[in-house]
PDB file of C-alpha atoms and ligand atoms in Angstrom:
ATOM      1  CA  MET A   1      -7.855   7.278 -22.165  1.00 69.00           C
ATOM      2  CA  ALA A   2      -5.887  10.517 -21.940  1.00 75.00           C
ATOM      3  CA  PRO A   3      -4.314  11.084 -25.406  1.00 86.00           C
ATOM      4  CA  GLU A   4      -1.080  12.153 -23.688  1.00 90.00           C
ATOM      5  CA  TRP A   5      -0.152   8.501 -23.177  1.00 93.00           C
ATOM      6  CA  GLU A   6      -0.119   7.921 -26.928  1.00 94.00           C
ATOM      7  CA  THR A   7       2.127  10.963 -27.398  1.00 94.00           C
ATOM      8  CA  HIS A   8       4.533  10.132 -24.592  1.00 96.00           C
ATOM      9  CA  ALA A   9       4.745   6.337 -24.742  1.00 97.00           C
ATOM     10  CA  ALA A  10       8.285   6.476 -26.180  1.00 96.00           C
ATOM     11  CA  TRP A  11       9.418   8.745 -23.322  1.00 97.00           C
ATOM     12  CA  TRP A  12       7.981   6.281 -20.801  1.00 97.00           C
ATOM     13  CA  GLN A  13       9.635   3.326 -22.483  1.00 98.00           C
ATOM     14  CA  GLU A  14      13.033   5.033 -22.602  1.00 97.00           C
ATOM     15  CA  HIS A  15      13.091   6.155 -18.970  1.00 97.00           C
ATOM     16  CA  PHE A  16      11.133   3.516 -17.046  1.00 98.00           C
ATOM     17  CA  THR A  17      11.564   0.159 -18.775  1.00 98.00           C
ATOM     18  CA  ALA A  18      14.219  -2.307 -19.915  1.00 97.00           C
ATOM     19  CA  GLY A  19      16.365  -1.756 -16.831  1.00 97.00           C
ATOM     20  CA  ALA A  20      16.340   2.068 -17.012  1.00 97.00           C
ATOM     21  CA  ASP A  21      14.499   2.679 -13.738  1.00 97.00           C
ATOM     22  CA  PRO A  22      15.779   1.433 -10.358  1.00 97.00           C
ATOM     23  CA  GLU A  23      12.330   1.560  -8.760  1.00 97.00           C
ATOM     24  CA  TYR A  24      11.060  -0.987 -11.279  1.00 98.00           C
ATOM     25  CA  GLU A  25      14.192  -3.126 -11.165  1.00 98.00           C
ATOM     26  CA  GLU A  26      14.715  -3.164  -7.408  1.00 98.00           C
ATOM     27  CA  GLN A  27      11.174  -2.920  -6.142  1.00 98.00           C
ATOM     28  CA  ILE A  28       8.187  -3.119  -8.462  1.00 98.00           C
ATOM     29  CA  LEU A  29       9.185  -6.151 -10.534  1.00 98.00           C
ATOM     30  CA  PRO A  30      10.198  -8.195  -7.451  1.00 98.00           C
ATOM     31  CA  LEU A  31       6.872  -7.247  -5.807  1.00 98.00           C
ATOM     32  CA  ALA A  32       5.054  -8.442  -8.931  1.00 98.00           C
ATOM     33  CA  ASP A  33       6.899 -11.769  -8.561  1.00 98.00           C
ATOM     34  CA  ALA A  34       5.900 -12.010  -4.921  1.00 98.00           C
ATOM     35  CA  HIS A  35       2.218 -11.182  -5.409  1.00 98.00           C
ATOM     36  CA  LEU A  36       1.484 -12.879  -8.740  1.00 98.00           C
ATOM     37  CA  ALA A  37       3.402 -16.155  -8.359  1.00 98.00           C
ATOM     38  CA  GLY A  38       1.176 -19.200  -8.733  1.00 97.00           C
ATOM     39  CA  PHE A  39      -1.673 -17.659 -10.706  1.00 98.00           C
ATOM     40  CA  ARG A  40      -2.544 -19.378 -13.979  1.00 98.00           C
ATOM     41  CA  ARG A  41      -4.403 -16.679 -15.947  1.00 98.00           C
ATOM     42  CA  VAL A  42      -3.392 -13.055 -15.324  1.00 98.00           C
ATOM     43  CA  LEU A  43      -4.564  -9.774 -16.832  1.00 98.00           C
ATOM     44  CA  ASP A  44      -2.197  -6.780 -16.760  1.00 98.00           C
ATOM     45  CA  LEU A  45      -4.357  -3.672 -16.985  1.00 98.00           C
ATOM     46  CA  GLY A  46      -2.531  -0.644 -18.424  1.00 98.00           C
ATOM     47  CA  CYS A  47       0.364  -2.944 -19.275  1.00 98.00           C
ATOM     48  CA  GLY A  48       2.421  -0.304 -21.100  1.00 98.00           C
ATOM     49  CA  GLU A  49       5.259  -1.980 -22.997  1.00 98.00           C
ATOM     50  CA  GLY A  50       4.722  -5.123 -20.937  1.00 98.00           C
ATOM     51  CA  GLN A  51       7.453  -5.227 -18.300  1.00 98.00           C
ATOM     52  CA  LEU A  52       5.189  -6.661 -15.557  1.00 98.00           C
ATOM     53  CA  ALA A  53       3.324  -8.871 -18.015  1.00 98.00           C
ATOM     54  CA  ARG A  54       6.592 -10.450 -19.234  1.00 98.00           C
ATOM     55  CA  ARG A  55       7.783 -10.894 -15.675  1.00 98.00           C
ATOM     56  CA  VAL A  56       4.630 -12.742 -14.630  1.00 98.00           C
ATOM     57  CA  ALA A  57       4.625 -14.802 -17.840  1.00 98.00           C
ATOM     58  CA  ALA A  58       8.153 -15.902 -16.913  1.00 98.00           C
ATOM     59  CA  LEU A  59       6.670 -17.302 -13.676  1.00 98.00           C
ATOM     60  CA  GLY A  60       4.541 -19.623 -15.811  1.00 98.00           C
ATOM     61  CA  ALA A  61       1.262 -17.714 -16.094  1.00 98.00           C
ATOM     62  CA  GLU A  62      -0.794 -17.183 -19.221  1.00 98.00           C
ATOM     63  CA  VAL A  63      -0.854 -13.362 -19.374  1.00 98.00           C
ATOM     64  CA  ILE A  64      -2.988 -10.894 -21.305  1.00 98.00           C
ATOM     65  CA  GLY A  65      -1.788  -7.290 -21.383  1.00 98.00           C
ATOM     66  CA  VAL A  66      -4.313  -4.546 -22.123  1.00 98.00           C
ATOM     67  CA  ASP A  67      -3.405  -0.918 -22.728  1.00 98.00           C
ATOM     68  CA  GLY A  68      -5.199   2.044 -24.254  1.00 97.00           C
ATOM     69  CA  SER A  69      -2.171   3.215 -26.228  1.00 97.00           C
ATOM     70  CA  TRP A  70      -1.273   1.673 -29.586  1.00 97.00           C
ATOM     71  CA  ALA A  71       2.324   2.880 -29.163  1.00 97.00           C
ATOM     72  CA  GLN A  72       2.583   0.857 -25.928  1.00 98.00           C
ATOM     73  CA  ILE A  73       0.890  -2.198 -27.429  1.00 98.00           C
ATOM     74  CA  ARG A  74       3.194  -2.134 -30.472  1.00 98.00           C
ATOM     75  CA  ALA A  75       6.291  -1.976 -28.231  1.00 98.00           C
ATOM     76  CA  ALA A  76       4.894  -4.751 -26.013  1.00 98.00           C
ATOM     77  CA  ARG A  77       4.343  -7.014 -29.020  1.00 98.00           C
ATOM     78  CA  ASP A  78       7.876  -6.253 -30.303  1.00 98.00           C
ATOM     79  CA  ARG A  79       9.372  -7.050 -26.899  1.00 97.00           C
ATOM     80  CA  ALA A  80       7.326 -10.280 -26.806  1.00 96.00           C
ATOM     81  CA  GLY A  81       8.273 -12.602 -23.901  1.00 95.00           C
ATOM     82  CA  GLY A  82       5.067 -14.652 -23.773  1.00 97.00           C
ATOM     83  CA  PRO A  83       2.018 -12.455 -23.068  1.00 98.00           C
ATOM     84  CA  ALA A  84      -0.739 -11.677 -25.569  1.00 98.00           C
ATOM     85  CA  TYR A  85      -1.489  -7.972 -25.971  1.00 98.00           C
ATOM     86  CA  LEU A  86      -4.744  -6.215 -26.779  1.00 98.00           C
ATOM     87  CA  ARG A  87      -5.547  -2.551 -27.112  1.00 98.00           C
ATOM     88  CA  GLY A  88      -8.437  -1.729 -24.801  1.00 97.00           C
ATOM     89  CA  ALA A  89      -9.766   0.641 -22.189  1.00 97.00           C
ATOM     90  CA  ALA A  90      -9.745   0.099 -18.436  1.00 98.00           C
ATOM     91  CA  THR A  91     -13.490   0.714 -18.519  1.00 97.00           C
ATOM     92  CA  ALA A  92     -14.271  -1.956 -21.160  1.00 98.00           C
ATOM     93  CA  LEU A  93     -11.818  -4.821 -20.780  1.00 98.00           C
ATOM     94  CA  PRO A  94     -11.739  -7.130 -23.828  1.00 97.00           C
ATOM     95  CA  VAL A  95     -11.949 -10.242 -21.635  1.00 97.00           C
ATOM     96  CA  ALA A  96     -14.865 -12.518 -20.694  1.00 98.00           C
ATOM     97  CA  THR A  97     -16.526 -12.420 -17.279  1.00 98.00           C
ATOM     98  CA  GLY A  98     -14.658 -14.524 -14.699  1.00 98.00           C
ATOM     99  CA  ALA A  99     -11.892 -15.337 -17.207  1.00 98.00           C
ATOM    100  CA  VAL A 100      -8.795 -14.606 -15.089  1.00 98.00           C
ATOM    101  CA  ASP A 101      -7.448 -15.594 -11.655  1.00 98.00           C
ATOM    102  CA  ALA A 102      -5.542 -12.361 -11.114  1.00 98.00           C
ATOM    103  CA  VAL A 103      -5.465  -8.780 -12.351  1.00 99.00           C
ATOM    104  CA  MET A 104      -2.620  -6.338 -11.790  1.00 98.00           C
ATOM    105  CA  ALA A 105      -2.569  -2.607 -12.473  1.00 98.00           C
ATOM    106  CA  CYS A 106       0.714  -0.797 -11.924  1.00 98.00           C
ATOM    107  CA  LEU A 107       0.763   3.019 -11.800  1.00 98.00           C
ATOM    108  CA  VAL A 108      -2.327   3.147 -14.020  1.00 98.00           C
ATOM    109  CA  LEU A 109      -5.359   4.169 -11.935  1.00 98.00           C
ATOM    110  CA  GLU A 110      -3.687   7.522 -11.204  1.00 97.00           C
ATOM    111  CA  HIS A 111      -4.449   8.227 -14.871  1.00 96.00           C
ATOM    112  CA  VAL A 112      -8.002   6.870 -15.001  1.00 97.00           C
ATOM    113  CA  ASP A 113     -10.822   9.277 -14.096  1.00 96.00           C
ATOM    114  CA  PRO A 114     -13.328   8.270 -12.941  1.00 97.00           C
ATOM    115  CA  PHE A 115     -11.800   5.013 -11.745  1.00 98.00           C
ATOM    116  CA  GLU A 116     -14.955   3.316 -10.418  1.00 98.00           C
ATOM    117  CA  PRO A 117     -15.939   1.864 -13.852  1.00 98.00           C
ATOM    118  CA  ALA A 118     -12.445   0.347 -14.111  1.00 98.00           C
ATOM    119  CA  ILE A 119     -12.892  -1.348 -10.718  1.00 98.00           C
ATOM    120  CA  ASP A 120     -16.293  -2.647 -11.914  1.00 98.00           C
ATOM    121  CA  GLU A 121     -14.521  -4.194 -14.901  1.00 98.00           C
ATOM    122  CA  ILE A 122     -11.739  -5.717 -12.805  1.00 98.00           C
ATOM    123  CA  ALA A 123     -14.331  -7.289 -10.485  1.00 98.00           C
ATOM    124  CA  ARG A 124     -16.222  -8.612 -13.541  1.00 98.00           C
ATOM    125  CA  VAL A 125     -13.266 -10.346 -15.231  1.00 98.00           C
ATOM    126  CA  LEU A 126     -11.905 -11.894 -12.004  1.00 98.00           C
ATOM    127  CA  ALA A 127     -13.004 -15.394 -11.070  1.00 98.00           C
ATOM    128  CA  PRO A 128     -14.335 -15.743  -7.500  1.00 97.00           C
ATOM    129  CA  GLY A 129     -11.396 -16.106  -5.113  1.00 98.00           C
ATOM    130  CA  GLY A 130      -9.094 -14.307  -7.571  1.00 98.00           C
ATOM    131  CA  CYS A 131      -6.755 -11.447  -6.688  1.00 98.00           C
ATOM    132  CA  PHE A 132      -6.417  -7.867  -7.823  1.00 99.00           C
ATOM    133  CA  VAL A 133      -2.975  -6.388  -7.133  1.00 99.00           C
ATOM    134  CA  LEU A 134      -2.914  -2.597  -7.268  1.00 99.00           C
ATOM    135  CA  PHE A 135       0.336  -0.606  -7.409  1.00 98.00           C
ATOM    136  CA  LEU A 136      -0.135   3.109  -6.689  1.00 98.00           C
ATOM    137  CA  ASN A 137       1.968   6.152  -6.048  1.00 97.00           C
ATOM    138  CA  HIS A 138       1.354   6.311  -2.295  1.00 98.00           C
ATOM    139  CA  PRO A 139      -1.850   8.408  -2.125  1.00 97.00           C
ATOM    140  CA  LEU A 140      -1.220   9.724   1.395  1.00 96.00           C
ATOM    141  CA  LEU A 141       2.471  10.508   1.396  1.00 95.00           C
ATOM    142  CA  GLN A 142       2.749  11.579  -2.243  1.00 93.00           C
ATOM    143  CA  ALA A 143      -0.404  13.757  -2.375  1.00 94.00           C
ATOM    144  CA  PRO A 144       0.046  16.785  -4.690  1.00 94.00           C
ATOM    145  CA  GLY A 145       2.258  19.436  -3.088  1.00 93.00           C
ATOM    146  CA  SER A 146       4.096  16.912  -0.898  1.00 95.00           C
ATOM    147  CA  GLY A 147       7.864  16.952  -0.710  1.00 93.00           C
ATOM    148  CA  TRP A 148      11.019  17.396   1.321  1.00 92.00           C
ATOM    149  CA  ILE A 149      11.372  20.827   2.923  1.00 93.00           C
ATOM    150  CA  ASP A 150      14.719  22.175   4.064  1.00 89.00           C
ATOM    151  CA  ASP A 151      13.870  25.423   5.833  1.00 90.00           C
ATOM    152  CA  HIS A 152      17.108  27.350   6.353  1.00 91.00           C
ATOM    153  CA  ILE A 153      15.418  30.172   8.310  1.00 94.00           C
ATOM    154  CA  LEU A 154      13.656  28.030  10.905  1.00 91.00           C
ATOM    155  CA  GLU A 155      16.344  25.380  10.584  1.00 90.00           C
ATOM    156  CA  GLU A 156      13.766  22.630  10.157  1.00 91.00           C
ATOM    157  CA  GLN A 157      13.711  19.717   7.771  1.00 90.00           C
ATOM    158  CA  TYR A 158      10.551  17.727   7.239  1.00 92.00           C
ATOM    159  CA  TRP A 159       8.289  15.997   4.714  1.00 94.00           C
ATOM    160  CA  ARG A 160       5.429  18.338   3.832  1.00 95.00           C
ATOM    161  CA  LEU A 161       2.042  16.727   3.106  1.00 96.00           C
ATOM    162  CA  GLY A 162      -0.026  18.393   0.411  1.00 96.00           C
ATOM    163  CA  PRO A 163      -3.852  18.541   0.609  1.00 97.00           C
ATOM    164  CA  TYR A 164      -4.841  14.900   1.108  1.00 97.00           C
ATOM    165  CA  LEU A 165      -8.620  14.706   1.302  1.00 97.00           C
ATOM    166  CA  PRO A 166      -9.801  16.539  -1.852  1.00 96.00           C
ATOM    167  CA  ASP A 167      -9.695  14.773  -5.188  1.00 95.00           C
ATOM    168  CA  ASP A 168      -7.291  16.537  -7.502  1.00 96.00           C
ATOM    169  CA  VAL A 169      -6.609  16.330 -11.220  1.00 95.00           C
ATOM    170  CA  SER A 170      -3.433  18.060 -12.297  1.00 93.00           C
ATOM    171  CA  VAL A 171      -1.333  18.077 -15.420  1.00 93.00           C
ATOM    172  CA  GLU A 172       2.271  17.626 -14.355  1.00 91.00           C
ATOM    173  CA  GLU A 173       5.356  18.354 -16.431  1.00 93.00           C
ATOM    174  CA  VAL A 174       7.243  15.172 -15.515  1.00 93.00           C
ATOM    175  CA  ALA A 175      10.100  15.943 -17.917  1.00 94.00           C
ATOM    176  CA  PRO A 176      10.746  18.873 -20.278  1.00 94.00           C
ATOM    177  CA  GLY A 177       7.819  18.918 -22.726  1.00 93.00           C
ATOM    178  CA  VAL A 178       6.166  15.822 -21.212  1.00 95.00           C
ATOM    179  CA  HIS A 179       2.830  16.792 -19.668  1.00 95.00           C
ATOM    180  CA  LEU A 180       0.715  14.014 -18.143  1.00 94.00           C
ATOM    181  CA  PRO A 181      -2.552  14.236 -16.192  1.00 93.00           C
ATOM    182  CA  PHE A 182      -2.502  12.718 -12.696  1.00 95.00           C
ATOM    183  CA  VAL A 183      -5.490  12.070 -10.446  1.00 97.00           C
ATOM    184  CA  HIS A 184      -5.164  12.117  -6.674  1.00 98.00           C
ATOM    185  CA  ARG A 185      -7.763  10.493  -4.401  1.00 98.00           C
ATOM    186  CA  PRO A 186      -7.511   9.593  -0.726  1.00 98.00           C
ATOM    187  CA  LEU A 187      -6.694   5.993   0.086  1.00 98.00           C
ATOM    188  CA  SER A 188     -10.123   5.383   1.663  1.00 98.00           C
ATOM    189  CA  ARG A 189     -11.742   5.979  -1.756  1.00 97.00           C
ATOM    190  CA  TYR A 190      -9.707   3.157  -3.276  1.00 98.00           C
ATOM    191  CA  VAL A 191     -10.283   0.764  -0.368  1.00 98.00           C
ATOM    192  CA  ASN A 192     -14.034   1.451  -0.131  1.00 98.00           C
ATOM    193  CA  VAL A 193     -14.717   1.267  -3.878  1.00 98.00           C
ATOM    194  CA  LEU A 194     -12.811  -2.020  -4.000  1.00 98.00           C
ATOM    195  CA  ALA A 195     -14.700  -3.380  -0.988  1.00 98.00           C
ATOM    196  CA  ASP A 196     -18.069  -2.373  -2.505  1.00 98.00           C
ATOM    197  CA  ARG A 197     -17.223  -4.676  -5.459  1.00 98.00           C
ATOM    198  CA  GLY A 198     -16.262  -7.561  -3.151  1.00 98.00           C
ATOM    199  CA  LEU A 199     -12.508  -6.934  -3.460  1.00 98.00           C
ATOM    200  CA  LEU A 200     -11.198  -7.005   0.102  1.00 98.00           C
ATOM    201  CA  VAL A 201      -7.659  -6.033   1.050  1.00 98.00           C
ATOM    202  CA  GLU A 202      -5.698  -9.040   2.327  1.00 98.00           C
ATOM    203  CA  HIS A 203      -2.197  -7.568   2.180  1.00 98.00           C
ATOM    204  CA  MET A 204      -0.570  -4.127   1.899  1.00 98.00           C
ATOM    205  CA  ASP A 205       3.039  -3.085   1.191  1.00 98.00           C
ATOM    206  CA  GLU A 206       4.572   0.349   1.782  1.00 98.00           C
ATOM    207  CA  PRO A 207       8.214  -0.274   0.897  1.00 97.00           C
ATOM    208  CA  ALA A 208      10.987   2.183   1.670  1.00 96.00           C
ATOM    209  CA  PRO A 209      12.254   3.947  -1.447  1.00 95.00           C
ATOM    210  CA  ALA A 210      14.572   1.740  -3.488  1.00 95.00           C
ATOM    211  CA  PRO A 211      18.316   2.334  -2.864  1.00 94.00           C
ATOM    212  CA  GLY A 212      18.921   2.996  -6.567  1.00 95.00           C
ATOM    213  CA  PHE A 213      16.231   5.679  -6.509  1.00 94.00           C
ATOM    214  CA  ILE A 214      17.719   7.360  -3.416  1.00 93.00           C
ATOM    215  CA  ALA A 215      21.098   7.411  -5.149  1.00 92.00           C
ATOM    216  CA  ARG A 216      19.535   9.478  -7.955  1.00 90.00           C
ATOM    217  CA  ALA A 217      17.303  11.714  -5.793  1.00 88.00           C
ATOM    218  CA  PRO A 218      19.454  13.393  -3.088  1.00 81.00           C
ATOM    219  CA  GLU A 219      16.433  14.824  -1.199  1.00 79.00           C
ATOM    220  CA  TYR A 220      15.340  11.242  -0.506  1.00 84.00           C
ATOM    221  CA  ALA A 221      18.513  10.573   1.446  1.00 84.00           C
ATOM    222  CA  HIS A 222      16.702  12.537   4.183  1.00 86.00           C
ATOM    223  CA  ALA A 223      13.247  11.156   3.406  1.00 87.00           C
ATOM    224  CA  ALA A 224      14.141   7.482   3.200  1.00 90.00           C
ATOM    225  CA  ALA A 225      11.389   6.646   5.728  1.00 92.00           C
ATOM    226  CA  ILE A 226       8.704   8.121   3.431  1.00 95.00           C
ATOM    227  CA  PRO A 227       7.308   5.508   1.022  1.00 96.00           C
ATOM    228  CA  ARG A 228       6.654   6.370  -2.617  1.00 96.00           C
ATOM    229  CA  LEU A 229       4.790   3.198  -3.486  1.00 98.00           C
ATOM    230  CA  LEU A 230       1.699   1.494  -2.059  1.00 98.00           C
ATOM    231  CA  VAL A 231       0.669  -2.036  -3.035  1.00 98.00           C
ATOM    232  CA  LEU A 232      -2.746  -3.445  -2.153  1.00 98.00           C
ATOM    233  CA  ARG A 233      -3.511  -7.106  -2.776  1.00 98.00           C
ATOM    234  CA  THR A 234      -7.248  -7.669  -2.709  1.00 98.00           C
ATOM    235  CA  ARG A 235      -9.207 -10.896  -3.042  1.00 98.00           C
ATOM    236  CA  LYS A 236     -12.603 -11.254  -4.675  1.00 98.00           C
ATOM    237  CA  GLN A 237     -15.079 -12.773  -2.290  1.00 96.00           C
ATOM    238  CA  ALA A 238     -16.508 -16.086  -3.511  1.00 87.00           C
TER     239      ALA A 238
HETATM  240  C1  LIG B   1       2.709   4.762 -15.952  1.00 86.52           C
HETATM  241  S1  LIG B   1       2.327   3.713 -17.319  1.00 86.52           S
HETATM  242  C2  LIG B   1       2.512   2.120 -16.535  1.00 86.52           C
HETATM  243  C3  LIG B   1       2.697   0.991 -17.520  1.00 86.52           C
HETATM  244  C4  LIG B   1       2.876  -0.390 -16.877  1.00 86.52           C
HETATM  245  N1  LIG B   1       1.765  -0.727 -16.014  1.00 86.52           N
HETATM  246  C5  LIG B   1       4.164  -0.461 -16.103  1.00 86.52           C
HETATM  247  O1  LIG B   1       4.103  -0.388 -14.865  1.00 86.52           O
HETATM  248  O2  LIG B   1       5.233  -0.559 -16.733  1.00 86.52           O
HETATM  249  C6  LIG B   1       0.544   3.905 -17.420  1.00 86.52           C
HETATM  250  C7  LIG B   1      -0.095   3.127 -18.556  1.00 86.52           C
HETATM  251  O3  LIG B   1      -1.514   3.167 -18.386  1.00 86.52           O
HETATM  252  C8  LIG B   1      -2.119   3.260 -19.671  1.00 86.52           C
HETATM  253  N2  LIG B   1      -3.451   3.820 -19.481  1.00 86.52           N
HETATM  254  C9  LIG B   1      -3.767   5.036 -18.954  1.00 86.52           C
HETATM  255  N3  LIG B   1      -5.109   5.195 -18.911  1.00 86.52           N
HETATM  256  C10 LIG B   1      -5.651   4.053 -19.438  1.00 86.52           C
HETATM  257  C11 LIG B   1      -6.996   3.621 -19.660  1.00 86.52           C
HETATM  258  N4  LIG B   1      -8.042   4.385 -19.323  1.00 86.52           N
HETATM  259  N5  LIG B   1      -7.193   2.406 -20.224  1.00 86.52           N
HETATM  260  C12 LIG B   1      -6.127   1.614 -20.547  1.00 86.52           C
HETATM  261  N6  LIG B   1      -4.844   1.971 -20.365  1.00 86.52           N
HETATM  262  C13 LIG B   1      -4.603   3.178 -19.800  1.00 86.52           C
HETATM  263  C14 LIG B   1      -1.168   4.163 -20.452  1.00 86.52           C
HETATM  264  O4  LIG B   1      -1.318   4.031 -21.840  1.00 86.52           O
HETATM  265  C15 LIG B   1       0.189   3.693 -19.943  1.00 86.52           C
HETATM  266  O5  LIG B   1       0.723   2.692 -20.758  1.00 86.52           O
END
């Protein structure tokens, strides 16, 4: 795992958890409710400080959270709320074959390179008929270099798409002094690698940006029809 996540776990926790981030509060956590309700044994891969794991545990599931960062695992254990937490890598999940009915990974695979071994592991730990729910920064509309353009010379406003097809690994300064590596891959790579492991897409969400996010990001007032998030729910073939 990239060592940056150990260094910046506290930054993540302060700005994106415990009610601090409208995209989680208004969108991601309710989507986790919708997609994970009814599963008995759930693995949260790259669980961070556990906000999705706690949410799904509150629905009645037995949840295991796995994260590569000790700083995240320590915070998750302190925040408690039902799940068990283990430190582990996406590429070597500390869970037996076929042990869970559902796996979720929220904003994690953008940091895992290569990601194919992680998908192998997810397919291994899922019982036949189980679901993998993948939350991603929308790979098409949020490709590197994408963003709102307000061209005062040509008097045009539009959403620019950055290079979509090539894989890209970039270190982004997401806040002053916080540098994190991000991996971009086209959506077909995700869908085809999942399908090769018997994980077929049965549902996809591309929600409009959350109102609380638009209130904080004025450029999105114009780009409210451009999704930031993509959710794929896949089912392992029996
Ligand atoms: C953006 S945070 C998301 C945390 C959590 N899923 C959430 O949505 O609140 C990404 C998390 O992925 C974890 N992570 C990154 N690469 C990993 C890897 N190879 N194995 C396990 N965890 C990893 C990081 O430590 C970090 O906690």
